[in-house]
Amino acid sequence: MIWQLDLILCIFVIICAIAAITIKDLLAAVIILGAYSFFMCLLWTEMGAVDVAFTEASVGAGVGTVLFIAAVSKTKRRSKD
Amino acid sequence: MLDYVIGKYNFWIYAVLMMIGLYAMMGKKNLVKKLIGMNIFQSAIILFYISTGVKTGGATVPILMGHAQEHGHQAIDVAGYLNPLPHVLMLTAIVVSIATTGVALAIIILIYRRYNTLEENEILKIRKDTGV
């Protein structure tokens, strides 16, 4: 575990989380959530949890983002907050 | 004391992420935004569990090195491997989280078809006006 890389990834994760809940365009928020999931996956690889990391990359970031995009395209893209 | 606080910074990041998710679930009006907050909350908890399995001092991924067949009767040096128990538990948690997300998105699509909006306050107003 390299603590410099760990700290940089943690800061990126927090930036992505704040951006995902503040942005008004729902499609952009969902894509940023996918980026958040990939940063989380890098963080877990770096901590040595390789099995969790590739489950998160395929299931969390891949399938989750596809489900969110499908739901947003079926409903409204604009959000008021 | 300061060393103790800084050395466990992973747990501080976990707390910050969890509070971001909780704020999004409670403070935001849009239903998809609430769901994004729930996702952030869940992965923050997974981050906490993975952080508890980390060992310092050159511990590696829990795959048995060397000739396990020849020295099967010898004791394995536990300090050389990460703790795999939280990893296995969190594998299940990731799958459960994606399942709950799918069900919630289906419910959101049904709500949109019925009320034609995704804002919580507008849905409550429509329900109050029509008396349902």
mmCIF file of C-alpha atoms in Angstrom, chain B residues 57-132:
data_model
loop_
_atom_site.group_PDB
_atom_site.id
_atom_site.type_symbol
_atom_site.label_atom_id
_atom_site.label_comp_id
_atom_site.label_asym_id
_atom_site.label_seq_id
_atom_site.Cartn_x
_atom_site.Cartn_y
_atom_site.Cartn_z
ATOM 1 C CA GLY B 57 4.779 -4.221 6.303
ATOM 2 C CA GLY B 58 4.860 -5.996 2.938
ATOM 3 C CA ALA B 59 1.685 -8.071 3.155
ATOM 4 C CA THR B 60 0.507 -9.247 -0.267
ATOM 5 C CA VAL B 61 -2.659 -10.493 -1.950
ATOM 6 C CA PRO B 62 -3.908 -13.691 -0.187
ATOM 7 C CA ILE B 63 -2.656 -16.249 -2.728
ATOM 8 C CA LEU B 64 -0.473 -18.991 -1.274
ATOM 9 C CA MET B 65 3.137 -18.637 -2.469
ATOM 10 C CA GLY B 66 5.685 -21.426 -2.889
ATOM 11 C CA HIS B 67 5.173 -25.161 -2.754
ATOM 12 C CA ALA B 68 1.981 -25.674 -0.835
ATOM 13 C CA GLN B 69 1.913 -29.390 -1.618
ATOM 14 C CA GLU B 70 5.371 -30.109 -0.232
ATOM 15 C CA HIS B 71 5.043 -28.050 2.926
ATOM 16 C CA GLY B 72 1.352 -28.556 3.534
ATOM 17 C CA HIS B 73 1.922 -29.539 7.133
ATOM 18 C CA GLN B 74 3.833 -26.368 7.975
ATOM 19 C CA ALA B 75 2.163 -23.329 9.483
ATOM 20 C CA ILE B 76 1.472 -20.472 7.042
ATOM 21 C CA ASP B 77 2.901 -17.058 7.951
ATOM 22 C CA VAL B 78 -0.309 -15.077 8.387
ATOM 23 C CA ALA B 79 1.442 -11.699 8.646
ATOM 24 C CA GLY B 80 2.551 -11.988 5.012
ATOM 25 C CA TYR B 81 -0.989 -11.995 3.599
ATOM 26 C CA LEU B 82 -3.892 -9.539 3.683
ATOM 27 C CA ASN B 83 -7.037 -10.527 5.557
ATOM 28 C CA PRO B 84 -9.364 -12.030 2.903
ATOM 29 C CA LEU B 85 -12.521 -12.184 5.043
ATOM 30 C CA PRO B 86 -13.690 -8.555 4.473
ATOM 31 C CA HIS B 87 -12.990 -8.945 0.744
ATOM 32 C CA VAL B 88 -15.295 -11.954 0.487
ATOM 33 C CA LEU B 89 -18.042 -10.268 2.497
ATOM 34 C CA MET B 90 -17.879 -7.134 0.354
ATOM 35 C CA LEU B 91 -18.129 -9.117 -2.905
ATOM 36 C CA THR B 92 -21.656 -10.042 -1.819
ATOM 37 C CA ALA B 93 -22.385 -6.440 -0.802
ATOM 38 C CA ILE B 94 -21.504 -5.112 -4.279
ATOM 39 C CA VAL B 95 -23.901 -7.539 -5.963
ATOM 40 C CA VAL B 96 -26.675 -6.704 -3.471
ATOM 41 C CA SER B 97 -26.129 -2.974 -4.049
ATOM 42 C CA ILE B 98 -26.500 -3.322 -7.835
ATOM 43 C CA ALA B 99 -29.674 -5.384 -7.326
ATOM 44 C CA THR B 100 -31.244 -2.739 -5.074
ATOM 45 C CA THR B 101 -30.258 -0.059 -7.610
ATOM 46 C CA GLY B 102 -32.036 -1.960 -10.382
ATOM 47 C CA VAL B 103 -35.247 -2.334 -8.372
ATOM 48 C CA ALA B 104 -35.162 1.344 -7.364
ATOM 49 C CA LEU B 105 -34.691 2.467 -10.986
ATOM 50 C CA ALA B 106 -37.678 0.339 -12.047
ATOM 51 C CA ILE B 107 -39.799 1.997 -9.340
ATOM 52 C CA ILE B 108 -38.553 5.432 -10.479
ATOM 53 C CA ILE B 109 -39.653 4.719 -14.068
ATOM 54 C CA LEU B 110 -43.113 3.681 -12.813
ATOM 55 C CA ILE B 111 -43.379 6.886 -10.707
ATOM 56 C CA TYR B 112 -42.434 8.974 -13.747
ATOM 57 C CA ARG B 113 -45.107 7.281 -15.897
ATOM 58 C CA ARG B 114 -47.775 8.013 -13.305
ATOM 59 C CA TYR B 115 -46.881 11.543 -12.125
ATOM 60 C CA ASN B 116 -44.807 12.808 -15.086
ATOM 61 C CA THR B 117 -42.167 14.301 -12.785
ATOM 62 C CA LEU B 118 -39.275 13.107 -10.647
ATOM 63 C CA GLU B 119 -39.166 15.900 -8.058
ATOM 64 C CA GLU B 120 -40.294 14.761 -4.627
ATOM 65 C CA ASN B 121 -42.117 17.982 -3.657
ATOM 66 C CA GLU B 122 -44.055 18.078 -6.953
ATOM 67 C CA ILE B 123 -45.147 14.453 -6.527
ATOM 68 C CA LEU B 124 -46.350 15.189 -2.993
ATOM 69 C CA LYS B 125 -48.225 18.277 -4.252
ATOM 70 C CA ILE B 126 -49.967 16.287 -7.022
ATOM 71 C CA ARG B 127 -50.954 13.606 -4.513
ATOM 72 C CA LYS B 128 -52.344 16.262 -2.151
ATOM 73 C CA ASP B 129 -54.280 18.076 -4.883
ATOM 74 C CA THR B 130 -55.895 14.979 -6.326
ATOM 75 C CA GLY B 131 -56.635 13.605 -2.865
ATOM 76 C CA VAL B 132 -55.098 10.178 -3.482
#
